[in-house]
Structure formats: C-alpha cells, structure tokens
Amino acid sequence: MITTDKLSCNILTDLLIAHGIENVVLSPGSRNAPLVIAISRREKLRTHVIIDERSAAFIALGMSIQSAKPVALVCTSGTALLNYAPAVAEAFYRSVPLIVISADRPEEWIDQDDSQTLWQQNALAPYVKRSCDIGAHLNFENGNWVCNRTINDILIESLNGRPGPVHINIRLDNPLNAMLDYNMDSSRVIRQIAPQEELRTAEARRLGDLLASPRRVLIIIGFHQPDERLNRALAKLSKLPNVVVMTESISNLHSQSFISRIDMILSELDDDEKSKLLPEVVITAGGALVSRHIKDWIRSMDNVEHWHIGQTHVTVDCFKHLSLRVEMSATIFLRQLASALQIHKSPCRYASEWHKIYSRAISSHNRYISTAPWSDLSAFSYIIAHVPHKWNLHLSNGTSIRYAQLMDCSHIHRCECNRGVSGIDGCTSTALGASYLYAGNTLLISGDMSFQYDMAALSSELMSPRFKMIVLFNGGGGIFRFIPSTASLPEREKFFAVGVNLPLKDLAHGYGFSYYEAKSMDELSQVFPKFVSDDMNPAVLAIFTPPEISADVLKQYFVRQ
Ligand SMILES: Cc1ncc(C[n+]2csc(CCOP(=O)(O)OP(=O)(O)O)c2C)c(N)n1
Ligand SMILES: [Mg+2]
C-alpha cells in the first residue's frame, strides 16, 4: 500500500494492529503527519480526530475505561504532548491503559530555536509505566531491529501487569510527506503470556485463619470497573458474621449485604457506636477512596491492621496502618479468601451490628431529605433515584461525587468519576469518550465550574443523542462553601467558590443539544422525564440551586442528630 516512507511509523502501525489496539484518537499537526498517514490508511484502526489535546486524552481515557482496552493517542510536537498530561496522570493513578504517541523533531534540533520544539522525551515520566524514544534515523545496521523491539516491548508493557499509560516518542525528520509502497503487516510481533498466579492453598488457609471469626474484619473497596466474579466473592464474604463489606458509588459492586453508602452510615454513628464497631483488620482493594470520613476514622484508630490487595506501583499506606501488601488480582485473592473462611463461622455480632445501624441510617437519611429545602442535595437525591435502567453515570469532581456517595446507586448500570487524581479538567471529555463506545445512554452530572473547564468536548463529532448531561448551577465551586479549609474564609466567594458566567442555553442550541432547565423540585420532576426520553439529540439539563442554602443543607446533613 502507498503510505508514509517513515519506517518507524509503519512498524508502529503494524504492531498496534497486531497487539489488538482498535481505537486511535488523533490531534492535528504537521510533525505527526507521517503517523497520521500510516494510521489512518489502515482499515483495522478506528480513528477519531479531536483538536484539543487535553480533551483528546480524556476522551481516550473514557474510551479505554468503557472498552477495557488500551486506546492510542497521537499528537504533534511541542505543547501538544504536555496537554495530554492531566489525562495521563488520571490514567496512571486510575490504572487505565493508554498508549501515548508523540511526534518529535530529531534530537539535534532540540533547544536550537526551531519552532514548536521542547524536551518531549520522558516529559510524562512520573505518570507512565514506561516511555521510549524512537530516533529519526534508522538507517544504521540495527536500526529496524531496535525500532521493532522497542515498540513491541512498550506495547507488551501496555497490555500486561498493572494497567496504565505508556509513552512512545517518535522523532521524524523532513520531508514529512514522502511516500513509499509498504508491505503492511510485515513487522515481527513479540507476544508475552503471563499466567496469573493464585495463592498457594496453604497460604490462603493461613491468611484465612488470621481472619477467623470472631475477628472483626472490615473490607472496603474503592473505585473499580464492574466485575461479576469479584462481586460474587465479596457477597460470599459479606455473609460471614465477622465480616463487613463496604463499597463506594464508583466501586460498581452491589449486594443487599454490602454497606454501599459509607458517608451516610458514618454520619449516623455516635462515639459509642464508633468504638463498638472498631475493626481489627481492614482490607482494601480497588482505587483511592472518595470517603474522607472513612479515611479519617481509620487513621485515628489504634491497633488496627491494614491489608491492601491489588497491583500498585509503590507501597500505598493510606491509613498509616499497612501491614500486608498482597500484589495480585483482588478478584482472585478475595475468591480464595472467601473459600478459606467458610470453615470459620463461629458466632459474632460484628456484621449484624453494622447492618442494624445501616437500616437506621437509611431512615434518618430519608427523613432529612424529605424535609430539606430545594438545594443540591434534594436535586441529587431526585436525579440519582431516577437514573434510567442500563444508563451509565459519570460524575464530575467537586461535590457531585460526594452527593452520589450518600445515595443508593445500586440500580445504576455503571458509575464512574475521574478519581485517579480528581481533576475537574476533563470530566465531560471522559464521559464523552465512554459514551461513544457504549451502546446505551450515558448521563454526566457535572458541576458548573467543571463543565466550564471542559467545554471543548461539546464541539466533538463523537457527540450523539446517547449523551445526556446535567449541569448543576450552584454559584461555581460549591465544594468551597462546604469544606472547612475554605468555608469560612472572607476570600471564599472571590477566590474559591467563584461563580461561572456560562451562556449554557445558547451553547446548547449552537451545538445541536436539546436544552432543559429546572429551578425547583416541581420543575425538575416535570422536566426530567422529558430530558431522559429525548432520543433525537444530545441533551443538557441545567439545574439552578441556591448556593448558600445548598452548602448549609450539606453541612447540616453531617450533624443531623
Ligand atoms: C484541574 C483542577 N483544577 C482545580 C481543582 C480544584 N477544585 C476541586 S473542586 C473545584 C470546584 C468544582 O466546582 P463545580 O464543578 O462547580 O462543582 P461543585 O463543587 O459546585 O459541586 C475545584 C476548582 C481540581 N480538582 N482540578
Ligand atoms: Mg458548582
């Protein structure tokens, strides 16, 4: 086939295909022209063009989350690559595979006042599993071999071990538009198989003995992709009298026997109950926890052991009590643990005490919501309860994710939030990328400030009628009216909570969205069914809540006794 004459780009394209990559998000530029030519001329790769590299990388992140496969990203030289950094950091701390490919000038031209040139090699080093640098001149004795081996190596890294981003920097010399007749799929493919280890039975038994009833065991799962097998293992564990399983809204794990509203139940506990419910062993799996309350509580305990299960890039001692790091799949470990614990069922009231209080907390929560005035909390309560069947939900950072933590999300098909590094910079793009690869509908609930940050996503061609978005206008960063570090500062409104001036209705119409709005619970309950059943266009629902009252209602929630 006729394609670029740059061999490195053709080898890379062959190997992306051979290693099963399907989606590539490209951003325009000239240095990356050979990459764009090589990739876009191959039918086996689906290409998507996004101008803003910051948004492009978040869209790729959303695609990767949704498809559970690495997504490739291609940009030109210069600041283009640096704009990938926020999403790459999110992917690194969220364990999401991305293959970042940047075009660069030959090394001899760096720092020589050639335009759009900066140090790209290792620019993302702290946030990628591995990076490599492919030279511009491969016409030396081992040139092709080095290029082939290096790219195979980095793609193997991308597909194995702890998932995360990798970075390939490709140097390309002029002319950038020269062509040749290339024999496609001619590159040698190196594969790796890495059989997943189980614990030896004796070791599983030994660990099981350490957790035998009546030892009080608290299992807490952070963010996680939906996982049926993990769900079953945890459900089995949660039936034991001495084991309590807690999940968060973005754990995507559900059972009647889990405590899935951590912040809600902790807000209900008095000091006596807190000391009665102290665990002896805390086991965590999944990503970083959203709940500040549970982290603070466990950090404040004496004499508690913490085991963390899962592949982490360093030792993560989040509660300052870590005593065991189990570097393996949580699904396999917890399944083995569930079996090992079946022989240990001696009576213990630990789990039943928690569940008694959980029921009481649900009643007290419902009472509070039923009398709360129109506010962020009441709007969220309505929305979360009415997310339609099979819809995926994305939440922005700020208070959106925190409100979801208080609600019952068990009916929601899949729930996601950028909690790897908790940025507000790419929530809309991430939801859009995921929506593009999901056949059902995706609902994003975004704060007004987060939405303003990431408006580039609206103009994308990936937008479809399956994308629905709620923007909550609560006078900017509502979280700053709530958290103690800023809530009482005189600078709060000017420098933190900062209102946003957003002509959302005009924007929505300009970009072909249906537009709905609600300024009270009555309006919300009238307009919401129309909003969710609008099949013709992507749709946005603007909800307006009073900023001060919203902050007070949330603060009062946590001192409601
Ligand atoms: C890229 C980035 N910049 C700044 C922050 C700090 N930050 C956290 S929440 C927030 C405000 C979010 O406001 P909004 O989206 O309106 O949500 P609300 O708090 O009102 O729910 C900011 C600025 C961040 N997380 N990420
Ligand atoms: Mg806001």
XYZ file of C-alpha atoms and ligand atoms in Angstrom:
588
model
C 0.000 0.000 0.000
C 1.068 3.587 -0.569
C 1.796 5.241 2.739
C 4.412 7.352 4.524
C 8.029 6.454 3.890
C 8.814 6.654 7.634
C 9.538 3.073 8.619
C 9.093 3.714 12.355
C 5.506 4.870 11.726
C 4.739 1.808 9.634
C 6.250 -0.590 12.165
C 4.293 1.134 14.940
C 1.045 0.852 12.964
C 1.630 -2.838 12.182
C 2.273 -3.533 15.850
C -0.694 -1.537 17.168
C -2.906 -3.694 14.955
C -1.101 -6.930 15.818
C -1.422 -6.228 19.548
C -5.162 -5.686 19.211
C -5.470 -1.902 19.528
C -8.687 -0.711 17.919
C -9.187 2.991 18.667
C -6.776 5.858 17.985
C -7.500 9.472 18.902
C -5.539 11.840 16.648
C -4.945 15.574 17.025
C -3.879 17.640 14.013
C -0.310 18.880 13.493
C 2.441 18.729 10.905
C 5.231 16.825 12.681
C 2.819 13.948 13.248
C 1.712 13.849 9.593
C 3.605 10.578 8.891
C 1.913 8.970 11.915
C -1.496 10.195 10.837
C -0.897 8.893 7.309
C 0.343 5.488 8.483
C -2.502 5.008 10.966
C -5.434 6.498 9.099
C -4.754 4.496 5.923
C -5.237 1.201 7.770
C -8.785 -0.104 7.916
C -8.253 -2.085 11.099
C -7.794 1.056 13.199
C -10.741 3.309 14.093
C -9.574 6.897 14.113
C -11.144 9.895 15.845
C -9.977 13.482 15.385
C -10.033 15.833 18.382
C -8.329 19.221 18.127
C -7.716 19.997 21.817
C -5.123 17.521 23.100
C -6.255 17.946 26.725
C -9.766 16.929 25.745
C -8.495 14.264 23.287
C -6.607 12.475 26.050
C -9.630 12.489 28.368
C -11.808 11.189 25.534
C -9.291 8.365 25.038
C -9.398 7.731 28.787
C -13.190 7.407 28.653
C -12.914 5.043 25.688
C -10.358 2.917 27.468
C -12.468 2.742 30.638
C -15.531 1.753 28.645
C -13.861 -0.792 26.353
C -11.344 -2.155 28.907
C -8.681 -1.992 26.161
C -5.750 0.370 25.605
C -6.599 3.346 23.388
C -3.832 5.097 21.420
C -3.350 8.863 21.221
C -1.314 10.679 18.598
C -0.194 14.302 18.787
C 2.295 16.614 17.184
C 5.421 18.092 18.777
C 5.622 20.882 21.359
C 2.997 21.758 23.972
C 0.575 19.290 22.345
C 2.145 16.485 24.364
C 2.098 18.479 27.600
C -1.650 18.940 27.186
C -2.031 15.176 27.477
C -0.561 15.292 30.999
C -3.776 15.714 33.065
C -5.492 12.704 31.484
C -2.288 10.642 31.531
C -1.878 11.315 35.258
C -5.517 10.345 35.801
C -4.943 7.146 33.805
C -1.798 6.331 35.788
C -3.460 6.672 39.196
C -6.638 5.046 37.929
C -4.823 2.099 36.278
C -6.269 2.751 32.833
C -4.204 1.757 29.764
C -3.393 4.480 27.223
C -0.733 4.444 24.505
C 0.553 7.985 24.121
C 2.347 8.579 20.819
C 4.030 11.946 20.259
C 5.815 13.142 17.153
C 9.104 14.937 17.791
C 11.957 16.542 15.887
C 15.330 14.820 15.502
C 17.339 15.181 18.691
C 19.921 17.529 17.170
C 17.205 20.168 16.755
C 16.081 20.343 20.372
C 16.937 23.675 22.074
C 18.061 25.159 18.748
C 15.247 27.693 18.366
C 13.419 25.511 15.893
C 9.710 26.179 16.330
C 7.344 24.016 18.365
C 10.214 22.138 19.945
C 10.779 21.250 23.579
C 12.059 18.282 25.617
C 9.445 15.614 24.998
C 11.393 12.508 25.847
C 10.341 11.490 29.364
C 8.059 14.553 29.616
C 5.355 12.360 31.178
C 7.822 10.092 33.001
C 6.287 10.110 36.509
C 2.857 9.216 35.087
C 3.630 6.449 32.622
C 4.668 2.854 33.206
C 7.378 3.133 30.586
C 8.488 5.545 27.891
C 10.689 5.134 24.849
C 12.268 7.352 22.283
C 12.496 6.221 18.658
C 15.213 8.031 16.690
C 14.626 9.819 13.413
C 17.352 7.942 11.542
C 17.012 4.180 11.479
C 19.318 3.560 8.527
C 22.123 2.128 10.655
C 22.913 -1.574 10.932
C 20.420 -2.472 13.675
C 18.007 0.407 13.104
C 14.910 -1.596 12.151
C 15.550 -4.220 14.802
C 15.837 -1.615 17.599
C 12.672 0.119 16.466
C 10.683 -3.124 16.208
C 11.943 -4.484 19.535
C 11.361 -1.208 21.398
C 7.793 -0.802 20.164
C 6.955 -4.462 20.821
C 8.381 -4.051 24.308
C 6.320 -0.989 25.150
C 3.108 -2.484 23.762
C 3.713 -5.643 25.812
C 4.145 -3.362 28.833
C 0.876 -1.642 27.973
C -1.028 -4.917 27.746
C 0.399 -6.668 30.805
C 0.834 -6.127 34.539
C -0.775 -3.203 36.299
C -2.750 -1.336 33.618
C -1.618 2.231 32.941
C -0.327 4.617 30.280
C 2.880 4.230 28.244
C 4.574 6.844 26.072
C 6.221 6.421 22.663
C 8.107 9.494 21.448
C 8.839 9.215 17.720
C 11.336 11.538 16.100
C 10.619 12.359 12.481
C 12.780 14.252 10.033
C 11.799 16.218 6.935
C 10.335 15.657 4.416
C 7.194 14.661 6.299
C 5.048 13.931 3.272
C 7.241 11.474 1.313
C 5.558 8.165 0.391
C 6.523 4.601 -0.478
C 4.860 1.299 -1.286
C 4.822 -0.568 2.062
C 4.204 -4.261 2.618
C 1.781 -3.916 5.506
C 1.672 -6.286 8.496
C 5.259 -7.315 7.744
C 6.636 -6.425 11.191
C 7.694 -9.167 13.567
C 5.349 -9.454 16.563
C 6.611 -10.365 20.026
C 3.991 -11.592 22.468
C 4.039 -12.311 26.154
C 1.903 -14.634 28.162
C 1.859 -14.127 31.903
C -0.256 -16.741 33.679
C -1.946 -15.199 36.713
C -0.777 -16.645 39.991
C -3.149 -17.854 42.643
C -2.193 -18.038 46.302
C -0.967 -21.478 47.307
C -3.748 -23.282 49.198
C -1.699 -23.407 52.395
C -1.086 -19.661 52.223
C -4.771 -18.949 51.582
C -5.630 -21.091 54.625
C -3.059 -19.339 56.787
C -4.436 -15.916 55.876
C -7.977 -17.229 56.378
C -7.056 -18.408 59.893
C -5.809 -14.911 60.715
C -9.263 -13.523 59.912
C -11.314 -16.248 61.556
C -14.456 -15.221 63.436
C -14.783 -13.516 65.903
C -12.030 -11.278 64.499
C -13.693 -8.113 63.222
C -12.901 -7.650 59.550
C -13.836 -4.586 57.511
C -13.382 -4.868 53.728
C -13.525 -1.570 51.815
C -13.477 -1.385 48.021
C -12.521 1.811 46.195
C -13.236 2.612 42.572
C -13.414 -0.435 40.322
C -14.717 -1.498 36.944
C -17.781 -3.794 37.067
C -16.542 -7.310 37.933
C -19.036 -10.148 38.399
C -16.521 -12.552 39.921
C -15.312 -10.011 42.459
C -18.930 -9.187 43.253
C -19.674 -12.857 43.953
C -16.586 -13.312 46.149
C -17.469 -10.230 48.191
C -21.107 -11.287 48.500
C -19.888 -14.598 49.922
C -17.570 -12.837 52.366
C -20.305 -10.435 53.442
C -22.437 -13.363 54.616
C -19.867 -14.190 57.319
C -20.825 -12.965 60.800
C -17.499 -11.211 61.422
C -17.025 -9.575 58.012
C -18.442 -6.268 56.776
C -18.067 -5.216 53.140
C -18.201 -1.519 52.300
C -18.334 -0.170 48.756
C -18.424 3.280 47.229
C -20.685 4.583 44.465
C -17.891 4.048 41.909
C -16.939 0.540 43.121
C -19.570 -0.817 40.729
C -20.254 -3.722 43.097
C -23.692 -4.362 44.505
C -25.362 -6.652 47.003
C -28.015 -6.232 49.685
C -25.412 -7.377 52.160
C -22.880 -4.600 51.362
C -22.802 -1.253 53.090
C -22.714 0.901 49.999
C -23.287 4.357 51.495
C -20.214 4.831 53.648
C -20.571 8.555 54.283
C -24.238 8.128 55.087
C -23.652 5.475 57.745
C -20.626 7.226 59.251
C -22.676 10.411 59.652
C -25.110 8.376 61.774
C -22.609 6.809 64.215
C -22.213 8.252 67.700
C -18.925 7.851 69.610
C -20.122 4.778 71.494
C -21.094 3.039 68.287
C -17.821 4.021 66.682
C -15.860 2.299 69.420
C -18.120 -0.775 69.341
C -17.654 -1.114 65.596
C -13.875 -0.789 65.518
C -12.406 -3.372 63.144
C -9.282 -5.393 63.932
C -8.328 -5.898 60.297
C -9.162 -3.560 57.418
C -8.774 -4.996 53.916
C -8.831 -2.641 50.948
C -8.908 -3.258 47.203
C -9.639 -1.056 44.199
C -8.594 2.559 43.801
C -8.257 5.508 46.145
C -11.261 6.035 48.404
C -13.541 9.017 47.918
C -14.802 8.998 51.503
C -12.720 11.346 53.608
C -14.772 10.286 56.636
C -13.723 6.639 56.472
C -10.074 7.572 55.892
C -10.065 9.941 58.876
C -11.781 7.381 61.076
C -9.419 4.517 60.269
C -6.350 6.746 60.570
C -7.496 7.711 64.053
C -7.679 4.068 65.246
C -5.102 2.278 67.370
C -4.314 -1.399 66.980
C -5.762 -1.997 63.574
C -4.079 -3.915 60.803
C -4.454 -2.961 57.160
C -4.015 -5.316 54.223
C -4.115 -3.917 50.700
C -4.841 -6.229 47.783
C -4.008 -5.333 44.181
C -1.226 -4.268 41.869
C 0.118 -0.906 42.992
C 3.193 0.855 41.627
C 4.516 1.638 45.123
C 3.620 0.789 48.713
C 0.390 2.663 49.398
C -0.090 3.144 53.148
C -3.213 5.244 53.031
C -4.364 4.709 56.649
C -0.845 4.567 58.216
C -1.595 1.021 59.426
C -0.451 -1.072 56.441
C 0.972 -4.427 57.475
C 0.424 -6.597 54.396
C 0.638 -5.794 50.716
C -0.835 -8.539 48.502
C 0.405 -7.869 44.985
C -2.152 -9.829 42.973
C -5.623 -9.565 41.470
C -8.151 -8.688 44.184
C -10.728 -10.840 42.407
C -8.604 -13.973 42.720
C -7.428 -13.195 46.253
C -10.866 -12.445 47.658
C -12.349 -15.514 45.980
C -9.689 -17.670 47.629
C -10.206 -15.893 50.933
C -13.976 -16.416 50.754
C -13.396 -20.173 50.351
C -10.790 -20.309 53.106
C -13.135 -18.546 55.538
C -16.106 -20.868 55.016
C -14.932 -23.161 57.822
C -14.770 -20.219 60.251
C -18.313 -19.309 61.171
C -18.293 -19.128 64.937
C -20.873 -16.631 66.199
C -20.044 -12.950 66.140
C -22.283 -9.890 66.079
C -19.954 -7.558 64.208
C -21.743 -7.652 60.841
C -25.247 -7.636 62.335
C -24.443 -4.568 64.481
C -23.320 -2.666 61.402
C -26.416 -3.659 59.476
C -28.760 -2.671 62.287
C -27.263 0.811 62.249
C -27.299 0.883 58.447
C -31.088 0.466 58.423
C -31.439 3.224 60.993
C -29.136 5.481 58.938
C -31.258 4.948 55.823
C -34.402 6.021 57.693
C -32.688 9.040 59.153
C -31.291 9.970 55.707
C -34.754 9.694 54.138
C -36.291 11.824 56.880
C -33.651 14.505 56.357
C -34.077 14.562 52.571
C -37.863 14.714 52.779
C -37.714 17.939 54.772
C -34.674 19.521 53.056
C -35.377 22.673 51.028
C -34.584 22.918 47.302
C -30.818 22.506 47.149
C -28.015 20.463 45.566
C -28.808 17.606 47.939
C -32.515 17.441 47.090
C -31.803 17.753 43.352
C -29.214 14.951 43.544
C -31.486 12.767 45.548
C -34.158 13.028 42.846
C -31.736 12.551 39.943
C -29.854 9.544 41.321
C -33.118 7.781 42.157
C -34.362 8.352 38.603
C -31.336 7.353 36.500
C -32.937 5.043 33.930
C -32.212 1.347 33.675
C -28.966 0.476 31.793
C -27.728 4.069 31.699
C -24.110 4.671 32.641
C -23.479 7.560 35.006
C -20.415 9.817 35.023
C -19.862 12.302 37.820
C -17.620 15.350 37.831
C -15.402 16.145 40.797
C -16.369 18.807 43.338
C -19.477 17.847 45.280
C -21.158 15.692 42.570
C -19.236 12.565 43.506
C -19.757 13.306 47.218
C -23.532 13.591 46.862
C -23.605 10.295 44.966
C -21.775 8.712 47.918
C -24.784 9.433 50.119
C -27.356 7.870 47.791
C -28.409 4.370 46.835
C -26.719 3.760 43.461
C -27.393 0.026 43.293
C -29.763 0.373 40.314
C -27.178 2.245 38.239
C -25.649 0.182 35.452
C -22.171 1.675 35.790
C -20.875 4.650 37.725
C -17.584 6.473 37.002
C -15.663 9.544 38.128
C -12.116 10.779 37.478
C -10.834 9.885 40.934
C -7.306 8.868 39.898
C -6.169 12.437 40.562
C -9.609 14.065 40.973
C -9.187 16.844 38.406
C -12.107 18.938 37.217
C -10.424 19.386 33.843
C -11.733 16.516 31.743
C -14.994 15.184 33.185
C -17.081 15.990 30.089
C -14.494 14.601 27.643
C -14.088 11.386 29.654
C -17.844 10.854 29.731
C -18.000 11.563 26.004
C -15.279 9.005 25.180
C -17.071 6.385 27.256
C -20.433 7.287 25.747
C -19.051 6.858 22.248
C -18.169 3.217 22.931
C -21.294 2.406 24.946
C -24.401 1.359 23.047
C -26.744 2.606 25.771
C -27.126 6.121 27.144
C -24.567 7.924 29.264
C -25.550 10.592 31.782
C -22.945 13.065 33.021
C -23.727 15.075 36.144
C -21.315 17.986 36.165
C -20.682 20.958 38.420
C -20.877 24.346 36.687
C -17.175 25.077 37.189
C -16.086 21.626 35.966
C -18.301 21.989 32.926
C -16.832 25.374 32.051
C -13.353 23.880 32.146
C -14.060 21.208 29.551
C -16.404 22.838 27.047
C -14.219 21.694 24.134
C -15.953 18.324 24.376
C -19.245 19.819 23.193
C -17.934 20.525 19.717
C -16.725 16.965 19.161
C -18.065 14.848 16.335
C -18.267 11.951 18.777
C -21.295 13.596 20.394
C -24.502 11.609 19.887
C -28.112 11.568 21.141
C -26.971 8.916 23.636
C -25.086 11.620 25.552
C -27.103 13.416 28.255
C -25.673 15.969 30.599
C -26.882 17.711 33.726
C -25.062 20.896 34.736
C -25.684 21.962 38.298
C -25.540 25.751 38.644
C -24.839 26.343 42.315
C -22.769 29.515 42.034
C -19.465 27.908 40.944
C -17.333 25.717 43.202
C -19.943 24.734 45.795
C -17.438 22.465 47.465
C -15.550 25.509 48.764
C -18.645 26.635 50.707
C -18.677 23.213 52.352
C -15.128 22.099 53.166
C -13.691 23.526 56.405
C -10.468 24.772 54.781
C -12.314 27.450 52.767
C -15.919 27.627 54.034
C -15.371 30.467 56.493
C -12.662 32.442 54.680
C -13.524 36.048 53.766
C -11.930 35.356 50.361
C -14.285 32.424 49.732
C -16.571 33.905 47.074
C -13.887 35.884 45.269
C -11.106 33.307 45.037
C -12.591 29.867 45.627
C -16.295 29.358 45.062
C -16.048 31.794 42.065
C -19.327 31.931 40.148
C -19.293 30.998 36.487
C -20.803 33.024 33.711
C -21.949 30.465 31.220
C -24.447 31.017 28.395
C -25.366 27.340 28.505
C -28.685 27.686 26.715
C -27.058 29.413 23.720
C -24.154 26.986 23.733
C -26.506 24.023 23.844
C -28.555 25.296 20.924
C -25.414 26.263 18.991
C -24.026 22.749 19.318
C -27.300 20.996 18.482
C -28.293 19.913 22.000
C -31.822 19.923 23.344
C -31.944 22.255 26.329
C -33.987 21.837 29.504
C -33.867 23.669 32.793
C -35.208 23.389 36.343
C -35.209 25.873 39.208
C -37.301 23.954 41.739
C -38.218 20.383 42.637
C -41.555 20.754 40.836
C -39.829 21.867 37.651
C -37.225 19.112 37.977
C -39.806 16.377 38.346
C -41.712 17.725 35.345
C -38.773 18.213 33.039
C -36.632 15.174 33.960
C -38.811 12.545 32.198
C -38.727 14.649 29.007
C -34.981 15.102 29.279
C -34.246 11.386 29.631
C -36.630 10.333 26.881
C -35.294 12.817 24.305
C -33.941 10.392 21.678
C -33.427 12.935 18.924
C -30.473 14.972 20.186
C -27.793 15.015 22.819
C -29.453 16.849 25.693
C -28.466 19.137 28.517
C -30.463 19.870 31.652
C -29.438 22.985 33.572
C -30.416 22.883 37.237
C -30.255 26.048 39.322
C -29.926 25.749 43.100
C -29.327 28.417 45.770
C -25.589 28.372 46.646
C -25.712 29.248 50.366
C -28.687 27.054 51.168
C -27.100 24.135 49.308
C -23.932 24.416 51.379
C -25.934 24.664 54.630
C -28.089 21.657 53.774
C -24.977 19.551 53.162
C -23.224 20.771 56.317
C -26.333 20.082 58.395
C -26.548 16.581 56.925
C -23.380 15.620 58.769
C -24.541 16.969 62.131
C -28.189 15.980 61.845
C -28.575 14.022 65.105
C -7.729 20.815 37.170
C -8.252 21.166 38.529
N -8.172 22.441 38.966
C -8.636 22.757 40.203
C -9.172 21.798 41.018
C -9.652 22.144 42.424
N -11.112 22.012 42.516
C -11.690 20.950 43.078
S -13.348 21.016 43.086
C -13.343 22.523 42.347
C -14.627 23.244 42.093
C -15.619 22.441 41.360
O -16.746 23.239 41.121
P -18.003 22.635 40.412
O -17.597 21.853 39.251
O -18.966 23.732 40.161
O -18.559 21.595 41.475
P -19.295 21.864 42.880
O -18.242 21.964 43.927
O -20.084 23.107 42.761
O -20.101 20.641 43.069
C -12.033 22.935 42.082
C -11.679 24.217 41.443
C -9.224 20.473 40.513
N -9.733 19.465 41.214
N -8.776 20.195 39.269
Mg -20.725 24.227 41.140
